[in-house]
Amino acid sequence: MNDFIAARSQMALSLGFHIIFSCIGMVMPFFMAVAHYYYLKTGQIVYKNVTKAWSKGVAIFFATGAVSGTVLSFELGLLWPEFMKHAGPIFGMPFSLEGTAFFIEAIALGFFLYGWDRFNPWFHWFTGVVVGVSGLASGILVVAANAWMNSPAGFEHLNGQYLNIDPIAAMFNEAWFSQALHMTIAAFAATGFAVAGVHALMILRGNNVLFHTKSFTIAAVFGCAAALVQPLSGDISAKDVAIRQPAKLAAMEAHFHTEKSASLIVGGIPNETEKKVDFAIKLPGFLSFLAHGDFTAEVTGLDRIPEENHPPVAVTHYAFQIMVGMGMAMMLVSVLYFTALWKKRKWLQEPWLLKLFAIATPLGFIAVEAGWTVTEVGRQPWIIYGIMRTADAVTPMPGIAYSFYLFTAIYASLAAFVVFMLYRQIKMVGELYDV
């Protein structure tokens, strides 16, 4: 493994690990706040127990997310010094604001965890809401920085110099809204399904059924609602990418040839040598509609893009297909769940519905990982789209492969520790919160 591939692999590993904790940190506090609100309004002790149990999970993920996020910050400077030399002054503002949001989140979480029976009940609840709002703001700000890499703005690039820097324009670049919206909804869907799936499994096992039923309902409503509206944000993102990054869209769809009434490809194996896709299902005109809102519109193919600027087609295409496939599966479960809530209440007691949620536990996070693969791999070979190539930004220091191996071991150990902590926490629920 050469140093360039090792550096990219280490960033991919770090981001892939951190994004899970980021999503949970953005969303779980809102679940916690809803349970706490129900406790304050109804006085039912089960909701207090749910709130306390979830708050301990939030604390675990917050600590792990803080560690993995800090590592990412250092890696940007250590692995990509040329990138940070020029990009740092331009998109540093969202990172600075993210630090402030993180600081507020940490203080609010401390207040919430240790504020039981010490604060006014509604002020205590408010501190939990602040945890969620600041966590959500933190995630959106980081996405704004990533969006800048996909849609550079707020500076002029002349003769290799980055001049007339405008940090506000850089932060609110053309891609930030669509990326932030898509990522936020994805976080709610992924976390909602993961939490609901765990509680569904506990209900199937007959463990502390009332506790897990209340928990399941809150998480499932959030997750299913997000899964159903996610295609709307996906449509916004697709139309944005079609305009700003036609190469990425072409790689997502393995769209080799520019044409009107372009077909949307479902599945298939890209053949980059012969510039075609084998074994694919084609929906005529649907890619044109997805990209431009017109079934007859022309969609730019890879044939109009210099080959040295092509993203890795196979990886981008497969990741996009996985993301869409997981999203469709969650939508199906969501339709069944809301049908049960509104029309078929007896389904809520049926094991098959709970089994569906248990099976769907990882689907949201698989979709998130696949989506970030599309975002990052689809931007290649650029680290700043159209301006700086990734190969020109990597550190000249040798031995990056050894760093990658070391960090792989560290992240594997950290993942095992988090799984153990969560398993112990879930196991203790039946003993501590027996309602």
C-alpha positions as a Python dict, from the first residue, in 0.01 Angstrom:
ca = {
    (1, 'M'): (0, 0, 0),
    (2, 'N'): (155, 332, -106),
    (3, 'D'): (139, 638, 117),
    (4, 'F'): (-127, 813, -90),
    (5, 'I'): (-370, 520, -69),
    (6, 'A'): (-282, 476, 300),
    (7, 'A'): (-362, 841, 373),
    (8, 'R'): (-696, 818, 194),
    (9, 'S'): (-776, 488, 365),
    (10, 'Q'): (-698, 631, 707),
    (11, 'M'): (-927, 929, 648),
    (12, 'A'): (-1199, 698, 518),
    (13, 'L'): (-1166, 475, 824),
    (14, 'S'): (-1171, 770, 1063),
    (15, 'L'): (-1468, 936, 895),
    (16, 'G'): (-1659, 609, 862),
    (17, 'F'): (-1611, 543, 1232),
    (18, 'H'): (-1688, 895, 1348),
    (19, 'I'): (-1997, 947, 1135),
    (20, 'I'): (-2191, 684, 1330),
    (21, 'F'): (-2128, 861, 1660),
    (22, 'S'): (-2200, 1198, 1501),
    (23, 'C'): (-2541, 1082, 1381),
    (24, 'I'): (-2633, 939, 1719),
    (25, 'G'): (-2504, 1249, 1897),
    (26, 'M'): (-2718, 1469, 1672),
    (27, 'V'): (-3039, 1270, 1720),
    (28, 'M'): (-3050, 1073, 2046),
    (29, 'P'): (-3081, 1384, 2266),
    (30, 'F'): (-3409, 1465, 2089),
    (31, 'F'): (-3542, 1115, 2168),
    (32, 'M'): (-3430, 1172, 2525),
    (33, 'A'): (-3604, 1510, 2539),
    (34, 'V'): (-3932, 1365, 2410),
    (35, 'A'): (-3930, 1089, 2672),
    (36, 'H'): (-3848, 1347, 2940),
    (37, 'Y'): (-4133, 1570, 2820),
    (38, 'Y'): (-4380, 1282, 2847),
    (39, 'Y'): (-4258, 1215, 3200),
    (40, 'L'): (-4308, 1578, 3304),
    (41, 'K'): (-4654, 1590, 3145),
    (42, 'T'): (-4787, 1251, 3258),
    (43, 'G'): (-4582, 1167, 3566),
    (44, 'Q'): (-4541, 808, 3441),
    (45, 'I'): (-4219, 673, 3588),
    (46, 'V'): (-4153, 460, 3279),
    (47, 'Y'): (-4073, 773, 3079),
    (48, 'K'): (-3827, 891, 3345),
    (49, 'N'): (-3657, 552, 3326),
    (50, 'V'): (-3641, 570, 2947),
    (51, 'T'): (-3491, 919, 2968),
    (52, 'K'): (-3226, 812, 3217),
    (53, 'A'): (-3134, 502, 3021),
    (54, 'W'): (-3101, 694, 2695),
    (55, 'S'): (-2900, 971, 2863),
    (56, 'K'): (-2636, 716, 2960),
    (57, 'G'): (-2618, 601, 2599),
    (58, 'V'): (-2585, 962, 2486),
    (59, 'A'): (-2294, 1006, 2728),
    (60, 'I'): (-2116, 699, 2590),
    (61, 'F'): (-2154, 811, 2229),
    (62, 'F'): (-2064, 1170, 2314),
    (63, 'A'): (-1733, 1064, 2470),
    (64, 'T'): (-1647, 832, 2181),
    (65, 'G'): (-1752, 1088, 1922),
    (66, 'A'): (-1536, 1353, 2088),
    (67, 'V'): (-1231, 1129, 2068),
    (68, 'S'): (-1284, 1021, 1708),
    (69, 'G'): (-1370, 1376, 1600),
    (70, 'T'): (-1053, 1514, 1755),
    (71, 'V'): (-849, 1253, 1568),
    (72, 'L'): (-1011, 1364, 1240),
    (73, 'S'): (-913, 1725, 1307),
    (74, 'F'): (-548, 1630, 1358),
    (75, 'E'): (-549, 1403, 1053),
    (76, 'L'): (-655, 1687, 826),
    (77, 'G'): (-339, 1876, 914),
    (78, 'L'): (-103, 1579, 936),
    (79, 'L'): (-213, 1387, 627),
    (80, 'W'): (-317, 1676, 402),
    (81, 'P'): (-91, 1973, 488),
    (82, 'E'): (-107, 2134, 144),
    (83, 'F'): (-485, 2128, 157),
    (84, 'M'): (-501, 2283, 505),
    (85, 'K'): (-239, 2543, 414),
    (86, 'H'): (-476, 2697, 161),
    (87, 'A'): (-818, 2577, 274),
    (88, 'G'): (-780, 2640, 647),
    (89, 'P'): (-819, 3021, 632),
    (90, 'I'): (-1116, 2985, 397),
    (91, 'F'): (-1336, 2723, 561),
    (92, 'G'): (-1204, 2758, 914),
    (93, 'M'): (-1515, 2946, 1032),
    (94, 'P'): (-1754, 2647, 1040),
    (95, 'F'): (-1492, 2444, 1224),
    (96, 'S'): (-1451, 2723, 1482),
    (97, 'L'): (-1826, 2751, 1526),
    (98, 'E'): (-1848, 2371, 1551),
    (99, 'G'): (-1604, 2388, 1840),
    (100, 'T'): (-1831, 2640, 2012),
    (101, 'A'): (-2135, 2417, 1956),
    (102, 'F'): (-1943, 2121, 2095),
    (103, 'F'): (-1847, 2325, 2402),
    (104, 'I'): (-2212, 2419, 2465),
    (105, 'E'): (-2320, 2058, 2410),
    (106, 'A'): (-2070, 1932, 2666),
    (107, 'I'): (-2184, 2182, 2931),
    (108, 'A'): (-2553, 2111, 2865),
    (109, 'L'): (-2496, 1736, 2880),
    (110, 'G'): (-2322, 1774, 3217),
    (111, 'F'): (-2614, 1979, 3347),
    (112, 'F'): (-2861, 1720, 3224),
    (113, 'L'): (-2682, 1413, 3357),
    (114, 'Y'): (-2631, 1559, 3704),
    (115, 'G'): (-2935, 1785, 3723),
    (116, 'W'): (-3195, 1531, 3832),
    (117, 'D'): (-3375, 1664, 4145),
    (118, 'R'): (-3134, 1960, 4154),
    (119, 'F'): (-3281, 2193, 3890),
    (120, 'N'): (-3629, 2315, 3816),
    (121, 'P'): (-3784, 2021, 3621),
    (122, 'W'): (-3853, 2223, 3309),
    (123, 'F'): (-3510, 2391, 3313),
    (124, 'H'): (-3361, 2043, 3344),
    (125, 'W'): (-3563, 1934, 3041),
    (126, 'F'): (-3444, 2244, 2855),
    (127, 'T'): (-3078, 2149, 2911),
    (128, 'G'): (-3151, 1820, 2734),
    (129, 'V'): (-3300, 2009, 2440),
    (130, 'V'): (-2986, 2226, 2427),
    (131, 'V'): (-2778, 1908, 2401),
    (132, 'G'): (-2977, 1809, 2093),
    (133, 'V'): (-2980, 2152, 1928),
    (134, 'S'): (-2607, 2208, 1979),
    (135, 'G'): (-2527, 1857, 1857),
    (136, 'L'): (-2739, 1914, 1547),
    (137, 'A'): (-2570, 2250, 1485),
    (138, 'S'): (-2230, 2087, 1526),
    (139, 'G'): (-2310, 1828, 1261),
    (140, 'I'): (-2448, 2084, 1016),
    (141, 'L'): (-2139, 2303, 1053),
    (142, 'V'): (-1904, 2015, 977),
    (143, 'V'): (-2115, 1924, 673),
    (144, 'A'): (-2088, 2288, 558),
    (145, 'A'): (-1709, 2250, 559),
    (146, 'N'): (-1733, 1931, 356),
    (147, 'A'): (-1981, 2095, 120),
    (148, 'W'): (-1721, 2366, 53),
    (149, 'M'): (-1486, 2095, -75),
    (150, 'N'): (-1758, 1994, -323),
    (151, 'S'): (-1855, 2351, -409),
    (152, 'P'): (-1562, 2588, -344),
    (153, 'A'): (-1668, 2946, -276),
    (154, 'G'): (-1560, 3256, -86),
    (155, 'F'): (-1224, 3319, -254),
    (156, 'E'): (-1054, 3386, -585),
    (157, 'H'): (-797, 3143, -721),
    (158, 'L'): (-538, 3326, -930),
    (159, 'N'): (-194, 3191, -1028),
    (160, 'G'): (-204, 2935, -751),
    (161, 'Q'): (-294, 3196, -488),
    (162, 'Y'): (-614, 3202, -280),
    (163, 'L'): (-718, 3567, -261),
    (164, 'N'): (-1008, 3787, -143),
    (165, 'I'): (-1125, 3535, 115),
    (166, 'D'): (-1487, 3561, 237),
    (167, 'P'): (-1548, 3302, 514),
    (168, 'I'): (-1924, 3366, 519),
    (169, 'A'): (-1958, 3294, 147),
    (170, 'A'): (-1738, 2989, 191),
    (171, 'M'): (-1955, 2849, 471),
    (172, 'F'): (-2283, 2913, 291),
    (173, 'N'): (-2165, 2768, -38),
    (174, 'E'): (-2403, 2630, -300),
    (175, 'A'): (-2382, 2274, -167),
    (176, 'W'): (-2422, 2332, 206),
    (177, 'F'): (-2802, 2336, 222),
    (178, 'S'): (-2864, 2021, 19),
    (179, 'Q'): (-2586, 1829, 195),
    (180, 'A'): (-2687, 1946, 544),
    (181, 'L'): (-3054, 1867, 482),
    (182, 'H'): (-2978, 1521, 341),
    (183, 'M'): (-2734, 1438, 621),
    (184, 'T'): (-2965, 1560, 898),
    (185, 'I'): (-3261, 1356, 778),
    (186, 'A'): (-3032, 1055, 726),
    (187, 'A'): (-2910, 1087, 1085),
    (188, 'F'): (-3268, 1082, 1217),
    (189, 'A'): (-3360, 784, 999),
    (190, 'A'): (-3048, 582, 1082),
    (191, 'T'): (-3056, 650, 1455),
    (192, 'G'): (-3433, 602, 1477),
    (193, 'F'): (-3420, 264, 1308),
    (194, 'A'): (-3116, 150, 1508),
    (195, 'V'): (-3271, 242, 1843),
    (196, 'A'): (-3614, 107, 1748),
    (197, 'G'): (-3456, -217, 1627),
    (198, 'V'): (-3277, -277, 1956),
    (199, 'H'): (-3592, -215, 2159),
    (200, 'A'): (-3797, -431, 1920),
    (201, 'L'): (-3557, -718, 1985),
    (202, 'M'): (-3594, -672, 2361),
    (203, 'I'): (-3974, -679, 2328),
    (204, 'L'): (-3955, -1002, 2126),
    (205, 'R'): (-3745, -1152, 2404),
    (206, 'G'): (-4001, -1046, 2664),
    (207, 'N'): (-3758, -824, 2854),
    (208, 'N'): (-3916, -533, 3043),
    (209, 'V'): (-4186, -500, 2777),
    (210, 'L'): (-4346, -174, 2893),
    (211, 'F'): (-4012, 8, 2909),
    (212, 'H'): (-3902, -114, 2566),
    (213, 'T'): (-4244, -53, 2408),
    (214, 'K'): (-4241, 315, 2509),
    (215, 'S'): (-3881, 347, 2388),
    (216, 'F'): (-3958, 168, 2062),
    (217, 'T'): (-4253, 394, 1983),
    (218, 'I'): (-4057, 719, 2021),
    (219, 'A'): (-3762, 596, 1814),
    (220, 'A'): (-3979, 434, 1547),
    (221, 'V'): (-4189, 746, 1487),
    (222, 'F'): (-3877, 961, 1442),
    (223, 'G'): (-3699, 705, 1223),
    (224, 'C'): (-3996, 621, 1002),
    (225, 'A'): (-4095, 985, 949),
    (226, 'A'): (-3738, 1067, 846),
    (227, 'A'): (-3718, 766, 613),
    (228, 'L'): (-4034, 875, 432),
    (229, 'V'): (-3918, 1233, 370),
    (230, 'Q'): (-3558, 1140, 285),
    (231, 'P'): (-3631, 1091, -89),
    (232, 'L'): (-3733, 1458, -108),
    (233, 'S'): (-3392, 1569, 18),
    (234, 'G'): (-3234, 1310, -212),
    (235, 'D'): (-3410, 1469, -507),
    (236, 'I'): (-3279, 1813, -406),
    (237, 'S'): (-2928, 1672, -375),
    (238, 'A'): (-2942, 1492, -710),
    (239, 'K'): (-3050, 1803, -898),
    (240, 'D'): (-2778, 2004, -722),
    (241, 'V'): (-2507, 1749, -806),
    (242, 'A'): (-2624, 1730, -1169),
    (243, 'I'): (-2547, 2100, -1209),
    (244, 'R'): (-2231, 2137, -999),
    (245, 'Q'): (-2066, 1793, -1027),
    (246, 'P'): (-2181, 1617, -1344),
    (247, 'A'): (-1893, 1371, -1317),
    (248, 'K'): (-2016, 1256, -977),
    (249, 'L'): (-2371, 1205, -1104),
    (250, 'A'): (-2239, 1016, -1406),
    (251, 'A'): (-2034, 789, -1178),
    (252, 'M'): (-2330, 735, -943),
    (253, 'E'): (-2540, 612, -1234),
    (254, 'A'): (-2251, 464, -1436),
    (255, 'H'): (-2372, 698, -1710),
    (256, 'F'): (-2099, 668, -1972),
    (257, 'H'): (-2263, 841, -2268),
    (258, 'T'): (-2429, 1184, -2285),
    (259, 'E'): (-2788, 1149, -2401),
    (260, 'K'): (-3137, 1289, -2380),
    (261, 'S'): (-3412, 1093, -2204),
    (262, 'A'): (-3137, 918, -2008),
    (263, 'S'): (-3231, 597, -1832),
    (264, 'L'): (-3211, 550, -1457),
    (265, 'I'): (-3005, 239, -1386),
    (266, 'V'): (-3105, -3, -1110),
    (267, 'G'): (-2829, -243, -1013),
    (268, 'G'): (-2588, -350, -1281),
    (269, 'I'): (-2213, -404, -1306),
    (270, 'P'): (-2020, -114, -1464),
    (271, 'N'): (-1783, -218, -1742),
    (272, 'E'): (-1540, 75, -1761),
    (273, 'T'): (-1342, -84, -2044),
    (274, 'E'): (-1638, -110, -2282),
    (275, 'K'): (-1820, 191, -2131),
    (276, 'K'): (-2142, 9, -2050),
    (277, 'V'): (-2334, -143, -1761),
    (278, 'D'): (-2410, -514, -1762),
    (279, 'F'): (-2715, -680, -1603),
    (280, 'A'): (-2886, -351, -1516),
    (281, 'I'): (-3255, -264, -1506),
    (282, 'K'): (-3311, 56, -1704),
    (283, 'L'): (-3596, 301, -1651),
    (284, 'P'): (-3608, 522, -1964),
    (285, 'G'): (-3610, 896, -1901),
    (286, 'F'): (-3599, 871, -1524),
    (287, 'L'): (-3237, 984, -1486),
    (288, 'S'): (-3320, 1296, -1690),
    (289, 'F'): (-3614, 1362, -1459),
    (290, 'L'): (-3408, 1295, -1146),
    (291, 'A'): (-3132, 1530, -1261),
    (292, 'H'): (-3327, 1807, -1431),
    (293, 'G'): (-3698, 1755, -1363),
    (294, 'D'): (-3761, 1681, -1731),
    (295, 'F'): (-3791, 1332, -1880),
    (296, 'T'): (-3638, 1451, -2209),
    (297, 'A'): (-3349, 1659, -2070),
    (298, 'E'): (-2990, 1583, -2167),
    (299, 'V'): (-2770, 1431, -1896),
    (300, 'T'): (-2395, 1473, -1921),
    (301, 'G'): (-2207, 1145, -1940),
    (302, 'L'): (-1848, 1056, -1863),
    (303, 'D'): (-1768, 1086, -2235),
    (304, 'R'): (-1775, 1467, -2200),
    (305, 'I'): (-1538, 1470, -1904),
    (306, 'P'): (-1161, 1425, -1944),
    (307, 'E'): (-1071, 1074, -1838),
    (308, 'E'): (-813, 1196, -1586),
    (309, 'N'): (-1102, 1368, -1404),
    (310, 'H'): (-1324, 1060, -1385),
    (311, 'P'): (-1418, 941, -1034),
    (312, 'P'): (-1387, 567, -961),
    (313, 'V'): (-1709, 458, -1132),
    (314, 'A'): (-1763, 114, -982),
    (315, 'V'): (-1718, 217, -618),
    (316, 'T'): (-1937, 526, -657),
    (317, 'H'): (-2208, 335, -843),
    (318, 'Y'): (-2221, 43, -598),
    (319, 'A'): (-2226, 278, -298),
    (320, 'F'): (-2510, 479, -452),
    (321, 'Q'): (-2710, 163, -522),
    (322, 'I'): (-2659, 42, -164),
    (323, 'M'): (-2767, 378, -24),
    (324, 'V'): (-3084, 384, -234),
    (325, 'G'): (-3159, 18, -163),
    (326, 'M'): (-3132, 63, 213),
    (327, 'G'): (-3344, 375, 193),
    (328, 'M'): (-3618, 197, -1),
    (329, 'A'): (-3621, -89, 250),
    (330, 'M'): (-3662, 156, 539),
    (331, 'M'): (-3940, 334, 351),
    (332, 'L'): (-4127, 5, 316),
    (333, 'V'): (-4099, -67, 688),
    (334, 'S'): (-4208, 290, 760),
    (335, 'V'): (-4521, 258, 546),
    (336, 'L'): (-4613, -62, 729),
    (337, 'Y'): (-4553, 99, 1068),
    (338, 'F'): (-4761, 411, 1003),
    (339, 'T'): (-5034, 194, 852),
    (340, 'A'): (-5032, 2, 1179),
    (341, 'L'): (-5055, 324, 1380),
    (342, 'W'): (-5343, 470, 1181),
    (343, 'K'): (-5540, 176, 1042),
    (344, 'K'): (-5424, -163, 1172),
    (345, 'R'): (-5355, -119, 1544),
    (346, 'K'): (-5345, -495, 1598),
    (347, 'W'): (-5029, -509, 1383),
    (348, 'L'): (-4844, -329, 1661),
    (349, 'Q'): (-4873, -645, 1871),
    (350, 'E'): (-4764, -877, 1592),
    (351, 'P'): (-4414, -1031, 1615),
    (352, 'W'): (-4358, -995, 1240),
    (353, 'L'): (-4356, -613, 1260),
    (354, 'L'): (-4109, -615, 1548),
    (355, 'K'): (-3893, -865, 1360),
    (356, 'L'): (-3887, -632, 1061),
    (357, 'F'): (-3754, -351, 1281),
    (358, 'A'): (-3498, -582, 1440),
    (359, 'I'): (-3374, -687, 1096),
    (360, 'A'): (-3369, -323, 984),
    (361, 'T'): (-3150, -211, 1278),
    (362, 'P'): (-2830, -154, 1074),
    (363, 'L'): (-2989, -42, 746),
    (364, 'G'): (-2978, 331, 819),
    (365, 'F'): (-2611, 335, 912),
    (366, 'I'): (-2522, 120, 610),
    (367, 'A'): (-2699, 384, 400),
    (368, 'V'): (-2510, 665, 577),
    (369, 'E'): (-2173, 498, 517),
    (370, 'A'): (-2263, 435, 153),
    (371, 'G'): (-2381, 795, 111),
    (372, 'W'): (-2054, 935, 243),
    (373, 'T'): (-1868, 701, 8),
    (374, 'V'): (-2064, 852, -281),
    (375, 'T'): (-1987, 1205, -158),
    (376, 'E'): (-1614, 1152, -109),
    (377, 'V'): (-1521, 899, -378),
    (378, 'G'): (-1749, 1070, -630),
    (379, 'R'): (-1553, 1395, -584),
    (380, 'Q'): (-1222, 1234, -679),
    (381, 'P'): (-967, 1308, -810),
    (382, 'W'): (-1030, 1645, -641),
    (383, 'I'): (-993, 1736, -275),
    (384, 'I'): (-1115, 2090, -360),
    (385, 'Y'): (-1343, 2030, -654),
    (386, 'G'): (-1196, 2162, -977),
    (387, 'I'): (-908, 2340, -801),
    (388, 'M'): (-679, 2107, -602),
    (389, 'R'): (-622, 1739, -670),
    (390, 'T'): (-614, 1499, -378),
    (391, 'A'): (-274, 1367, -488),
    (392, 'D'): (-130, 1720, -465),
    (393, 'A'): (-253, 1769, -108),
    (394, 'V'): (-111, 1459, 62),
    (395, 'T'): (181, 1480, 302),
    (396, 'P'): (528, 1400, 164),
    (397, 'M'): (618, 1219, 487),
    (398, 'P'): (681, 844, 439),
    (399, 'G'): (541, 559, 645),
    (400, 'I'): (172, 652, 632),
    (401, 'A'): (81, 286, 579),
    (402, 'Y'): (203, 205, 931),
    (403, 'S'): (-8, 487, 1068),
    (404, 'F'): (-309, 340, 888),
    (405, 'Y'): (-249, -4, 1040),
    (406, 'L'): (-211, 150, 1386),
    (407, 'F'): (-530, 353, 1361),
    (408, 'T'): (-717, 51, 1229),
    (409, 'A'): (-621, -138, 1544),
    (410, 'I'): (-715, 157, 1765),
    (411, 'Y'): (-1056, 201, 1605),
    (412, 'A'): (-1125, -173, 1619),
    (413, 'S'): (-1044, -170, 1991),
    (414, 'L'): (-1255, 139, 2050),
    (415, 'A'): (-1548, -16, 1859),
    (416, 'A'): (-1524, -332, 2069),
    (417, 'F'): (-1522, -122, 2387),
    (418, 'V'): (-1829, 77, 2279),
    (419, 'V'): (-2017, -242, 2187),
    (420, 'F'): (-1933, -387, 2527),
    (421, 'M'): (-2048, -72, 2709),
    (422, 'L'): (-2373, -59, 2515),
    (423, 'Y'): (-2438, -430, 2566),
    (424, 'R'): (-2387, -389, 2939),
    (425, 'Q'): (-2612, -82, 2942),
    (426, 'I'): (-2892, -263, 2757),
    (427, 'K'): (-2855, -566, 2985),
    (428, 'M'): (-2880, -346, 3295),
    (429, 'V'): (-3201, -182, 3174),
    (430, 'G'): (-3413, -477, 3284),
    (431, 'E'): (-3257, -471, 3630),
    (432, 'L'): (-3242, -95, 3700),
    (433, 'Y'): (-3563, 14, 3530),
    (434, 'D'): (-3799, -272, 3606),
    (435, 'V'): (-4135, -106, 3568),
}
